[in-house]
Short mmCIF file of C-alpha atoms in Angstrom, two decimals:
data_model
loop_
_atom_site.label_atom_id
_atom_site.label_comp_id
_atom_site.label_asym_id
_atom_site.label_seq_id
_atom_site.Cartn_x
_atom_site.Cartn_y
_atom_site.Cartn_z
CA UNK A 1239 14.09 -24.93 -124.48
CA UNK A 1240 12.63 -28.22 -124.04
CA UNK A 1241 10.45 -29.84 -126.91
CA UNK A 1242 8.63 -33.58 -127.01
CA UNK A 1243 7.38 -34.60 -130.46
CA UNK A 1244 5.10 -37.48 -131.14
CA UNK A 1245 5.28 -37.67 -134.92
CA UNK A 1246 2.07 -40.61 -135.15
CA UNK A 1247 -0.90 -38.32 -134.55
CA UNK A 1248 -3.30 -41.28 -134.84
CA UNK A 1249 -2.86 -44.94 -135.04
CA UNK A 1250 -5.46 -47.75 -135.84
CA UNK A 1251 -5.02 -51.50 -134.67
CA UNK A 1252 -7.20 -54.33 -134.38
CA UNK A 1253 -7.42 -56.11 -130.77
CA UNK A 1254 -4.51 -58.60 -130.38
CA UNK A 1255 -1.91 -56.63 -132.18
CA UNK A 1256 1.34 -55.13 -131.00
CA UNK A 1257 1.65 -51.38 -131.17
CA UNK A 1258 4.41 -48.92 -130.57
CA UNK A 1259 3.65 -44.95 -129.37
CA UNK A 1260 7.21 -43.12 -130.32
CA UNK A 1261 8.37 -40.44 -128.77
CA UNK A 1262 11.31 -38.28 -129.39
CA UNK A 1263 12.37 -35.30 -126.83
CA UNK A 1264 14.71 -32.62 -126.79
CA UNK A 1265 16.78 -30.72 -124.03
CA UNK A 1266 19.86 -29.44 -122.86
CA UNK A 1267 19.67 -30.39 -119.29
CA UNK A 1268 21.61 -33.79 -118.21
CA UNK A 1269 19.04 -34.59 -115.70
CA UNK A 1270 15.85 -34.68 -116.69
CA UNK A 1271 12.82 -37.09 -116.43
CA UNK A 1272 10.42 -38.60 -119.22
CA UNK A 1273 6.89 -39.52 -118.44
CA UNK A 1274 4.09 -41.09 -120.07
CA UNK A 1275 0.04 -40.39 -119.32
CA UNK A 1276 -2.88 -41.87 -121.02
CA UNK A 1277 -6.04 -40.05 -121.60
CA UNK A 1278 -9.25 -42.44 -121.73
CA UNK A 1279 -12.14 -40.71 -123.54
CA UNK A 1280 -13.61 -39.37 -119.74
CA UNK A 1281 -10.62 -36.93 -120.41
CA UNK A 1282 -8.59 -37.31 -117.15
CA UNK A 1283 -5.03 -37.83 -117.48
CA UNK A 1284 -3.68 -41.17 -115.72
CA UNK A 1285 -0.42 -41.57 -114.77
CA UNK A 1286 1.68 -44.69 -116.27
CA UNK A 1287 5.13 -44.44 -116.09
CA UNK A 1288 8.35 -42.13 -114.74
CA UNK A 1289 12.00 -42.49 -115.92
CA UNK A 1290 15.23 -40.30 -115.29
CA UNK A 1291 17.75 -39.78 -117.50
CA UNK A 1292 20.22 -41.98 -115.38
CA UNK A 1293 18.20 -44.98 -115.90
CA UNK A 1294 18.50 -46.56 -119.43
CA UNK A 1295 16.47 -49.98 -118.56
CA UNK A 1296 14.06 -50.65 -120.34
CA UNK A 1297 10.78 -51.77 -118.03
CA UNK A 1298 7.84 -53.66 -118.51
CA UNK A 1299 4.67 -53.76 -116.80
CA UNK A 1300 2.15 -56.34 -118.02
CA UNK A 1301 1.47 -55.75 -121.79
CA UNK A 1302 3.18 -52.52 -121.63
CA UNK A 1303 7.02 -51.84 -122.16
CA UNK A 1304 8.97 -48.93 -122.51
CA UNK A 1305 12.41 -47.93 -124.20
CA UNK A 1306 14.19 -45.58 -123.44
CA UNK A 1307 17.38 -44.65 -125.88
CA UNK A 1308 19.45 -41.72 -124.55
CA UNK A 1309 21.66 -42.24 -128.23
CA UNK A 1310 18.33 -41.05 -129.96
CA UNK A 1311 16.35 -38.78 -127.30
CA UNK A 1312 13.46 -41.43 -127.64
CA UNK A 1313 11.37 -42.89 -125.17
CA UNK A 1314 8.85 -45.30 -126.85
CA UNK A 1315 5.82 -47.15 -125.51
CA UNK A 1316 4.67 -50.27 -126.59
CA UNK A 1317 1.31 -52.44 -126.02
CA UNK A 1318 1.40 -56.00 -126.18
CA UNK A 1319 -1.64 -57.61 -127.48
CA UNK A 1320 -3.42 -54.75 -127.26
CA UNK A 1321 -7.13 -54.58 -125.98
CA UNK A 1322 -10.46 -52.12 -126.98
CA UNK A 1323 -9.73 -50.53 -123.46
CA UNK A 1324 -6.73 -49.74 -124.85
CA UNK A 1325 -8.01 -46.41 -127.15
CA UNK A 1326 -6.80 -43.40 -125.54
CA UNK A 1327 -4.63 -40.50 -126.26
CA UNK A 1328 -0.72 -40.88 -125.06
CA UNK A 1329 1.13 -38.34 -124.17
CA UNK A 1330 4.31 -38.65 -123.39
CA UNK A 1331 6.11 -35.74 -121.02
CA UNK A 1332 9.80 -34.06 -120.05
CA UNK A 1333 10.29 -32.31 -116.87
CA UNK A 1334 13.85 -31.32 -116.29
CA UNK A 1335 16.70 -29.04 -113.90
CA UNK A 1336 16.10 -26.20 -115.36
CA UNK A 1337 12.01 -26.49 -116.74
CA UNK A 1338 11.20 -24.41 -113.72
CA UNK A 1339 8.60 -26.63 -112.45
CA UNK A 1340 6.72 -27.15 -115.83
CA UNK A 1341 6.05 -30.67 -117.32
CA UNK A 1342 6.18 -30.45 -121.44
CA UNK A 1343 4.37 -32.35 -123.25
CA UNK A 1344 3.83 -33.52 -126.61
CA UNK A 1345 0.80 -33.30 -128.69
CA UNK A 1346 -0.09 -36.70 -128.24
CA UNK A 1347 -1.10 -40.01 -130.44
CA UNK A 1348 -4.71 -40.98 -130.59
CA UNK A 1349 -4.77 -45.19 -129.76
CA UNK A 1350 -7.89 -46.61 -131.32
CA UNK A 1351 -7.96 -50.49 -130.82
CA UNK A 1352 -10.72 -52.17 -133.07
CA UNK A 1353 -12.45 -55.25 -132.02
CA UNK B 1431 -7.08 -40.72 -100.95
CA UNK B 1432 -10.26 -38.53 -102.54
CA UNK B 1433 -8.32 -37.36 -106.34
CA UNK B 1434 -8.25 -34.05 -107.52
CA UNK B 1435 -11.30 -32.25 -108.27
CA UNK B 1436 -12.54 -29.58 -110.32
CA UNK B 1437 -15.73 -27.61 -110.25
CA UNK B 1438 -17.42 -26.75 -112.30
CA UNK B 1439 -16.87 -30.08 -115.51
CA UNK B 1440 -18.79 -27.74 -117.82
CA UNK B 1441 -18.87 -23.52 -118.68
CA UNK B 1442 -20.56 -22.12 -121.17
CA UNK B 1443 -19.72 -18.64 -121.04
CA UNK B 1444 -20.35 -15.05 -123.80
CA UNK B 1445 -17.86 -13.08 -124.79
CA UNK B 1446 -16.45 -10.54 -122.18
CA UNK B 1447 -17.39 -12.35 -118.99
CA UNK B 1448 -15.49 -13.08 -116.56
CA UNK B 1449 -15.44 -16.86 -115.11
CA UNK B 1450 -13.95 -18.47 -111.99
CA UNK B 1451 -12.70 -22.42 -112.27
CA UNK B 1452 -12.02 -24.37 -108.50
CA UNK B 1453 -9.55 -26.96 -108.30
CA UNK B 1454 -9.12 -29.35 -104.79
CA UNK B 1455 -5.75 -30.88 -104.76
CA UNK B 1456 -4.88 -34.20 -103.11
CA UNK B 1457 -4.70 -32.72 -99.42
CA UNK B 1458 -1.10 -33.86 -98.44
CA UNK B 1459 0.47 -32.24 -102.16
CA UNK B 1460 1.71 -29.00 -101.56
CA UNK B 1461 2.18 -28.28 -105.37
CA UNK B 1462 -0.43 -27.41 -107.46
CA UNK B 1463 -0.24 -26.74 -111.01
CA UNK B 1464 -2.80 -25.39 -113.70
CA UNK B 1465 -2.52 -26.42 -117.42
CA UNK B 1466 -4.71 -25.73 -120.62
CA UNK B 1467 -5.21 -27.87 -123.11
CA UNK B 1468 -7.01 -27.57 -126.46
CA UNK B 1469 -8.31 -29.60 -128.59
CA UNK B 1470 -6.06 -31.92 -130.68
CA UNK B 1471 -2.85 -30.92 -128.59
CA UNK B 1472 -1.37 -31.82 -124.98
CA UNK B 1473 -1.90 -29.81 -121.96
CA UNK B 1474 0.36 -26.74 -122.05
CA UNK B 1475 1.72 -25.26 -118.56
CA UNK B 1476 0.17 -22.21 -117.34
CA UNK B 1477 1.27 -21.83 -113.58
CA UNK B 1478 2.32 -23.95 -110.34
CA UNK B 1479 1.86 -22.83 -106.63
CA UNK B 1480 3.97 -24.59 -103.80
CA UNK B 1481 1.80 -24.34 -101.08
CA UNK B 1482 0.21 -20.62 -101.09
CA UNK B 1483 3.02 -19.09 -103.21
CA UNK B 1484 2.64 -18.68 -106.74
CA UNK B 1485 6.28 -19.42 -108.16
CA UNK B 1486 5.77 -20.26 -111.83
CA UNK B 1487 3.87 -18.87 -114.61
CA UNK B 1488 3.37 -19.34 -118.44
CA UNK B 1489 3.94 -16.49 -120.96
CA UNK B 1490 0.58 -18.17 -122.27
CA UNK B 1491 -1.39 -16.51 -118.87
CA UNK B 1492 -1.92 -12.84 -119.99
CA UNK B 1493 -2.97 -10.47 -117.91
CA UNK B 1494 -6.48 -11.49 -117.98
CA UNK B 1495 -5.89 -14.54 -116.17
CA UNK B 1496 -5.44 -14.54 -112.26
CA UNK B 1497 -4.74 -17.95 -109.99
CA UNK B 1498 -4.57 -17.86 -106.25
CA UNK B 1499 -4.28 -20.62 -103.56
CA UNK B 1500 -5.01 -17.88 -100.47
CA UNK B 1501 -4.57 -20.90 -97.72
CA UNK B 1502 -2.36 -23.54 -99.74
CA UNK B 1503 -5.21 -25.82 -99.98
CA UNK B 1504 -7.87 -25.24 -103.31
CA UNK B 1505 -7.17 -23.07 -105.91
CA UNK B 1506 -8.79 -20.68 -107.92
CA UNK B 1507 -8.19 -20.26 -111.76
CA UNK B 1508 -10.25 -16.47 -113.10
CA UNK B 1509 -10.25 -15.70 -116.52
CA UNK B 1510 -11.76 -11.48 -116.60
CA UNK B 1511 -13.30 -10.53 -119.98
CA UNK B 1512 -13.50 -13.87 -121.76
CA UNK B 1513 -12.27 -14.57 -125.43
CA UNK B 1514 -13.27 -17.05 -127.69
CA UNK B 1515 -9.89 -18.21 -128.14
CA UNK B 1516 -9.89 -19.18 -124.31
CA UNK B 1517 -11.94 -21.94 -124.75
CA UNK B 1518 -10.33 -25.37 -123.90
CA UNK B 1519 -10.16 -27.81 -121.25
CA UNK B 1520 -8.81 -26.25 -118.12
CA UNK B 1521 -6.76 -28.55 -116.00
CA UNK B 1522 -5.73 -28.87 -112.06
CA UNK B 1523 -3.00 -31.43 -111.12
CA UNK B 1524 -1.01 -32.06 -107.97
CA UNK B 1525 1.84 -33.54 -106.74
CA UNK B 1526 3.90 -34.18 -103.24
CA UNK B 1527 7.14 -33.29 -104.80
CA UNK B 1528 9.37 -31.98 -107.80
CA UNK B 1529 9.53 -34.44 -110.51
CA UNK B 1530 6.95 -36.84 -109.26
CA UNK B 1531 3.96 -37.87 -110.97
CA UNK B 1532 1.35 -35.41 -111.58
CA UNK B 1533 -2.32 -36.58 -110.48
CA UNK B 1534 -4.57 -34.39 -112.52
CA UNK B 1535 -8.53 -33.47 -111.83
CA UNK B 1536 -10.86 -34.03 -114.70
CA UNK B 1537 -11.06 -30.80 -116.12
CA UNK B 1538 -12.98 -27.86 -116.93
CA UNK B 1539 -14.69 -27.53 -120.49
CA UNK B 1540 -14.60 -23.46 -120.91
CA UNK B 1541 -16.62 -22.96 -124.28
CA UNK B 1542 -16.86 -18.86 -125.00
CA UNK B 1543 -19.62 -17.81 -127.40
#
C-alpha cells in the first residue's frame, strides 16, 4: 500500500521568509514517482514539479527547491523568500508500478504568507 | 490548449437525489481520472478511464456512483440517491500518459442537504 504523510497541517510565515513543506512517503515499489501540486484559494490544483525515484538531484526553480532523500522516503519543498501569492495548500503526491493508475496523495499543508 | 473543465462549479442537492457532474478533458489526453476531495484532506482516487474504457476504480465508489466516457472524449460522474456524506469537491483531471502530470478542472462543490 502506498501512503504520503505531510505531518505540518498549517504553517504561518511572514513575506520574505524561507519555508520548508515536508513530506514523507511510503511504498514498496522501486520505481515510483513523487509529485508536488499547489492549490490557490480558486481551488484548482496546479501542477509544480515531477521526480522518479532514479533521480536523487535536488532541483530548483526560481524561489522554489526541492529535496528529494531516498535514505528517508522524503521529498521536501522549500520557498525562498516567500511572497503573499505564496498561501496555498501543498500537496505533495506518489504514483508508482504497481498504484494501478492512482496518484496518492497526502492531506496537505495549508501555506499562509503574511504581509 | 482550452484546460479541463467541469460543469456544473456549484450543486446544491436534498437527500436521495440523484445528480450528474460533466468533466471535458484536454482533447489530445486519453486518460481521464475522477477524484474526491473533502474538506481539510487531499483528493482521494475514485476511477480513471483510458480513452472509453473504464480500467480503474476506488473501493471508495459504491455502487451508487456510476462514471462513463461513452466516446473517449467528456465524462460523466452520477451519484443515484444522494447522501450527505457525499458532499465534497468533485474533481476531473487528465493526462497524455502514465505517470505524467495530472492537469485537473476546477471542481465540482456537491453540498447534500
Amino acid at each position: 500500500a502506498q501512503k504520503v504523510t505531510q505531518a505540518q497541517t498549517e504553517i504561518s510565515v511572514v513575506e520574505k521568509e524561507d519555508v520548508t513543506l515536508d513530506c514523507v512517503y511510503e511504498t514498496r515499489d522501486t520505481t515510483y514517482y513523487l509529485f508536488w501540486y499547489k492549490q490557490p484559494p480558486s481551488g484548482e490544483l496546479v501542477f509544480l514539479i515531477r521526480r522518479n525515484s532514479f533521480d536523487e538531484q535536488n532541483e530548483i526553480s526560481g524561489r522554489y527547491s526541492w529535496n528529494f532523500q531516498k535514505s528517508t522516503s522524503s521529498f521536501n519543498f522549500t520557498i525562498t523568500a516567500s511572497q503573499v501569492v505564496d498561501s496555498a495548500v501543498y500537496f505533495c503526491a506518489l504514483d508508482s508500478d504497481n498504484a494501478g493508475n492512482m496518484l496518492t496523495f497526502g492531506g496537505g499543508t495549508r501555506l499562509m504568507v503574511k504581509p | 490548449d482550452t484546460g479541463v473543465s467541469q460543469d456544473p462549479r456549484h450543486k446544491i442537492t436534498k437527500r436521495g437525489q440523484n445528480v450528474t457532474f460533466r468533466c471535458d478533458p484536454i482533447s489530445e489526453h486519453n486518460r481521464l481520472y475522477w477524484y474526491r476531495q473533502t474538506l481539510g484532506q487531499g483528493p482521494e482516487f475514485l476511477t480513471y478511464f483510458q480513452n472509453e474504457a473504464q480500467l480503474e476504480k476506488s473501493r471508495l465508489l459504491s455502487d451508487r456512483f456510476s462514471a462513463e466516457r461513452p466516446k473517449g472524449s467528456f465524462s460523466t460522474l452520477e451519484i443515484q440517491r444522494t447522501e450527505q456524506g457525499d458532499s465534497a469537491m468533485y474533481l476531473c483531471a487528465s493526462s497524455s500518459r502514465q505517470y505524467e502530470k495530472l492537469f485537473f478542472g476546477s471542481g465540482t462543490q456537491l453540498s447534500v442537504l
